[in-house]
Amino acid sequence: MHTVLMGIHQGVWTVDEYGAIPHGCTIGFGGPKGYAFSYRRSVDLPDMDAEQVSAAAVAALREAGFEVASETYGPGGRAEWSVIADDETLGNVVATIRPTEGRIEVSVDSSCTPGNAGGNWWSPSRS
């Protein structure tokens, strides 16, 4: 993901959530419980050209091998851009560009995998 981030903005990004910490999820609608990983990075760019940033996000994700969709929501100066890529292995990747806030957020949510999100990986009763 570092290559994708640098393709969008070559500067310092804030770590909003590390990706190595599992959290609980449900497989399918009402299916068994599992775990997934989440990754969040953001950067504040108050004077950004949102269309240029969106184009850079599309290019960076395509260069990384993703199929990409881009959507714009809202009117004129209040518009928000979402650049979305979905991958069977990695999961859902979204770059959200909010020019009115001067903020870009990139999130990755892995697919839900069967298993335990955490808790008691070791307990005295297992020793």
PDB file of C-alpha atoms in Angstrom:
ATOM      1  CA  MET A   1       0.000   0.000   0.000  1.00  0.00           C
ATOM      2  CA  HIS A   2       2.949   2.339   0.479  1.00  0.00           C
ATOM      3  CA  THR A   3       3.379   2.576  -3.305  1.00  0.00           C
ATOM      4  CA  VAL A   4      -0.295   3.490  -3.686  1.00  0.00           C
ATOM      5  CA  LEU A   5      -0.048   6.166  -0.974  1.00  0.00           C
ATOM      6  CA  MET A   6       3.063   7.685  -2.565  1.00  0.00           C
ATOM      7  CA  GLY A   7       1.306   7.656  -5.948  1.00  0.00           C
ATOM      8  CA  ILE A   8      -1.452   9.791  -4.443  1.00  0.00           C
ATOM      9  CA  HIS A   9       0.748  12.110  -2.352  1.00  0.00           C
ATOM     10  CA  GLN A  10       4.499  11.935  -1.822  1.00  0.00           C
ATOM     11  CA  GLY A  11       4.603  13.171   1.712  1.00  0.00           C
ATOM     12  CA  VAL A  12       3.923  12.169   5.289  1.00  0.00           C
ATOM     13  CA  TRP A  13       0.656  10.312   5.940  1.00  0.00           C
ATOM     14  CA  THR A  14      -0.989   9.942   9.347  1.00  0.00           C
ATOM     15  CA  VAL A  15      -1.481   6.392  10.622  1.00  0.00           C
ATOM     16  CA  ASP A  16      -5.131   6.313  11.668  1.00  0.00           C
ATOM     17  CA  GLU A  17      -5.252   2.550  12.218  1.00  0.00           C
ATOM     18  CA  TYR A  18      -2.561  -0.102  11.925  1.00  0.00           C
ATOM     19  CA  GLY A  19      -3.390  -3.088   9.742  1.00  0.00           C
ATOM     20  CA  ALA A  20      -1.978  -5.885  11.900  1.00  0.00           C
ATOM     21  CA  ILE A  21      -4.721  -5.879  14.526  1.00  0.00           C
ATOM     22  CA  PRO A  22      -7.631  -8.207  13.772  1.00  0.00           C
ATOM     23  CA  HIS A  23     -11.222  -7.347  14.516  1.00  0.00           C
ATOM     24  CA  GLY A  24     -14.348  -9.477  14.500  1.00  0.00           C
ATOM     25  CA  CYS A  25     -16.627  -9.711  11.467  1.00  0.00           C
ATOM     26  CA  THR A  26     -19.399 -11.876  10.070  1.00  0.00           C
ATOM     27  CA  ILE A  27     -18.909 -13.931   6.918  1.00  0.00           C
ATOM     28  CA  GLY A  28     -21.787 -13.156   4.595  1.00  0.00           C
ATOM     29  CA  PHE A  29     -25.167 -12.017   5.848  1.00  0.00           C
ATOM     30  CA  GLY A  30     -25.758 -13.733   9.195  1.00  0.00           C
ATOM     31  CA  GLY A  31     -22.986 -16.258   8.559  1.00  0.00           C
ATOM     32  CA  PRO A  32     -20.298 -17.540  10.900  1.00  0.00           C
ATOM     33  CA  LYS A  33     -18.020 -15.191  12.780  1.00  0.00           C
ATOM     34  CA  GLY A  34     -14.498 -14.531  11.607  1.00  0.00           C
ATOM     35  CA  TYR A  35     -11.787 -11.897  11.616  1.00  0.00           C
ATOM     36  CA  ALA A  36     -10.540  -9.177   9.280  1.00  0.00           C
ATOM     37  CA  PHE A  37      -7.837  -6.537   9.252  1.00  0.00           C
ATOM     38  CA  SER A  38      -8.246  -2.797   8.720  1.00  0.00           C
ATOM     39  CA  TYR A  39      -5.704  -0.227   7.592  1.00  0.00           C
ATOM     40  CA  ARG A  40      -6.261   3.549   7.637  1.00  0.00           C
ATOM     41  CA  ARG A  41      -4.019   6.385   6.495  1.00  0.00           C
ATOM     42  CA  SER A  42      -4.831  10.055   5.959  1.00  0.00           C
ATOM     43  CA  VAL A  43      -3.225  13.315   4.932  1.00  0.00           C
ATOM     44  CA  ASP A  44      -4.432  16.906   5.170  1.00  0.00           C
ATOM     45  CA  LEU A  45      -3.942  18.918   1.973  1.00  0.00           C
ATOM     46  CA  PRO A  46      -6.028  22.100   2.279  1.00  0.00           C
ATOM     47  CA  ASP A  47      -5.150  23.443  -1.201  1.00  0.00           C
ATOM     48  CA  MET A  48      -5.560  20.203  -3.136  1.00  0.00           C
ATOM     49  CA  ASP A  49      -6.975  19.896  -6.632  1.00  0.00           C
ATOM     50  CA  ALA A  50      -9.450  17.081  -5.917  1.00  0.00           C
ATOM     51  CA  GLU A  51      -9.789  16.025  -9.562  1.00  0.00           C
ATOM     52  CA  GLN A  52      -6.004  15.739  -9.849  1.00  0.00           C
ATOM     53  CA  VAL A  53      -5.811  13.746  -6.595  1.00  0.00           C
ATOM     54  CA  SER A  54      -8.601  11.441  -7.803  1.00  0.00           C
ATOM     55  CA  ALA A  55      -6.765  10.856 -11.088  1.00  0.00           C
ATOM     56  CA  ALA A  56      -3.542  10.121  -9.157  1.00  0.00           C
ATOM     57  CA  ALA A  57      -5.394   7.618  -6.926  1.00  0.00           C
ATOM     58  CA  VAL A  58      -6.875   5.842  -9.956  1.00  0.00           C
ATOM     59  CA  ALA A  59      -3.443   5.674 -11.624  1.00  0.00           C
ATOM     60  CA  ALA A  60      -1.683   4.447  -8.450  1.00  0.00           C
ATOM     61  CA  LEU A  61      -4.243   1.686  -7.823  1.00  0.00           C
ATOM     62  CA  ARG A  62      -4.199   0.578 -11.479  1.00  0.00           C
ATOM     63  CA  GLU A  63      -0.408   0.510 -11.439  1.00  0.00           C
ATOM     64  CA  ALA A  64      -0.620  -1.739  -8.357  1.00  0.00           C
ATOM     65  CA  GLY A  65      -2.776  -4.142 -10.388  1.00  0.00           C
ATOM     66  CA  PHE A  66      -6.258  -3.265  -9.130  1.00  0.00           C
ATOM     67  CA  GLU A  67      -9.431  -2.815 -11.142  1.00  0.00           C
ATOM     68  CA  VAL A  68     -10.660   0.625 -10.145  1.00  0.00           C
ATOM     69  CA  ALA A  69     -13.977   2.468 -10.053  1.00  0.00           C
ATOM     70  CA  SER A  70     -14.262   6.175  -9.321  1.00  0.00           C
ATOM     71  CA  GLU A  71     -17.383   8.025  -8.164  1.00  0.00           C
ATOM     72  CA  THR A  72     -18.119  11.636  -7.334  1.00  0.00           C
ATOM     73  CA  TYR A  73     -20.805  12.447  -4.777  1.00  0.00           C
ATOM     74  CA  GLY A  74     -22.390  15.830  -4.117  1.00  0.00           C
ATOM     75  CA  PRO A  75     -22.650  19.065  -6.067  1.00  0.00           C
ATOM     76  CA  GLY A  76     -19.887  21.443  -7.147  1.00  0.00           C
ATOM     77  CA  GLY A  77     -17.666  22.687  -4.336  1.00  0.00           C
ATOM     78  CA  ARG A  78     -19.219  20.216  -1.868  1.00  0.00           C
ATOM     79  CA  ALA A  79     -18.306  17.195  -4.010  1.00  0.00           C
ATOM     80  CA  GLU A  80     -16.466  14.215  -2.548  1.00  0.00           C
ATOM     81  CA  TRP A  81     -14.527  11.683  -4.608  1.00  0.00           C
ATOM     82  CA  SER A  82     -14.293   7.957  -3.864  1.00  0.00           C
ATOM     83  CA  VAL A  83     -11.808   5.767  -5.703  1.00  0.00           C
ATOM     84  CA  ILE A  84     -12.604   2.114  -5.055  1.00  0.00           C
ATOM     85  CA  ALA A  85     -10.726  -1.113  -5.752  1.00  0.00           C
ATOM     86  CA  ASP A  86     -11.707  -4.608  -4.685  1.00  0.00           C
ATOM     87  CA  ASP A  87      -9.308  -7.538  -4.497  1.00  0.00           C
ATOM     88  CA  GLU A  88     -10.036 -11.141  -3.463  1.00  0.00           C
ATOM     89  CA  THR A  89      -6.849 -11.381  -1.409  1.00  0.00           C
ATOM     90  CA  LEU A  90      -6.420  -7.868  -0.040  1.00  0.00           C
ATOM     91  CA  GLY A  91     -10.074  -6.869   0.267  1.00  0.00           C
ATOM     92  CA  ASN A  92     -11.672  -3.479  -0.249  1.00  0.00           C
ATOM     93  CA  VAL A  93      -9.435  -0.451  -0.910  1.00  0.00           C
ATOM     94  CA  VAL A  94     -10.977   3.042  -0.868  1.00  0.00           C
ATOM     95  CA  ALA A  95      -9.400   6.455  -1.345  1.00  0.00           C
ATOM     96  CA  THR A  96     -11.801   9.168  -0.166  1.00  0.00           C
ATOM     97  CA  ILE A  97     -11.028  12.716  -1.257  1.00  0.00           C
ATOM     98  CA  ARG A  98     -12.792  15.483   0.691  1.00  0.00           C
ATOM     99  CA  PRO A  99     -11.707  18.839  -0.704  1.00  0.00           C
ATOM    100  CA  THR A 100     -13.961  20.895   1.603  1.00  0.00           C
ATOM    101  CA  GLU A 101     -12.128  19.320   4.558  1.00  0.00           C
ATOM    102  CA  GLY A 102      -8.770  19.382   2.749  1.00  0.00           C
ATOM    103  CA  ARG A 103      -8.381  15.690   3.570  1.00  0.00           C
ATOM    104  CA  ILE A 104      -7.571  12.435   1.797  1.00  0.00           C
ATOM    105  CA  GLU A 105      -8.217   9.103   3.521  1.00  0.00           C
ATOM    106  CA  VAL A 106      -7.138   5.681   2.292  1.00  0.00           C
ATOM    107  CA  SER A 107      -8.668   2.597   3.875  1.00  0.00           C
ATOM    108  CA  VAL A 108      -8.185  -1.115   3.324  1.00  0.00           C
ATOM    109  CA  ASP A 109     -10.488  -3.710   4.836  1.00  0.00           C
ATOM    110  CA  SER A 110      -9.527  -7.323   4.261  1.00  0.00           C
ATOM    111  CA  SER A 111     -12.093  -9.975   3.517  1.00  0.00           C
ATOM    112  CA  CYS A 112     -13.632 -11.694   6.523  1.00  0.00           C
ATOM    113  CA  THR A 113     -11.790 -14.965   7.214  1.00  0.00           C
ATOM    114  CA  PRO A 114     -13.063 -17.832   9.392  1.00  0.00           C
ATOM    115  CA  GLY A 115     -11.490 -17.856  12.841  1.00  0.00           C
ATOM    116  CA  ASN A 116     -11.074 -15.883  16.042  1.00  0.00           C
ATOM    117  CA  ALA A 117     -10.317 -12.153  15.994  1.00  0.00           C
ATOM    118  CA  GLY A 118      -8.372 -12.287  19.221  1.00  0.00           C
ATOM    119  CA  GLY A 119      -9.070 -12.865  22.815  1.00  0.00           C
ATOM    120  CA  ASN A 120      -7.486 -15.807  24.543  1.00  0.00           C
ATOM    121  CA  TRP A 121      -4.925 -17.120  22.063  1.00  0.00           C
ATOM    122  CA  TRP A 122      -3.115 -18.557  25.078  1.00  0.00           C
ATOM    123  CA  SER A 123      -4.573 -19.495  28.392  1.00  0.00           C
ATOM    124  CA  PRO A 124      -3.201 -21.377  31.435  1.00  0.00           C
ATOM    125  CA  SER A 125      -5.597 -24.249  30.724  1.00  0.00           C
ATOM    126  CA  ARG A 126      -3.758 -24.889  27.424  1.00  0.00           C
ATOM    127  CA  SER A 127      -0.311 -25.239  28.989  1.00  0.00           C
TER     128      SER A 127
END
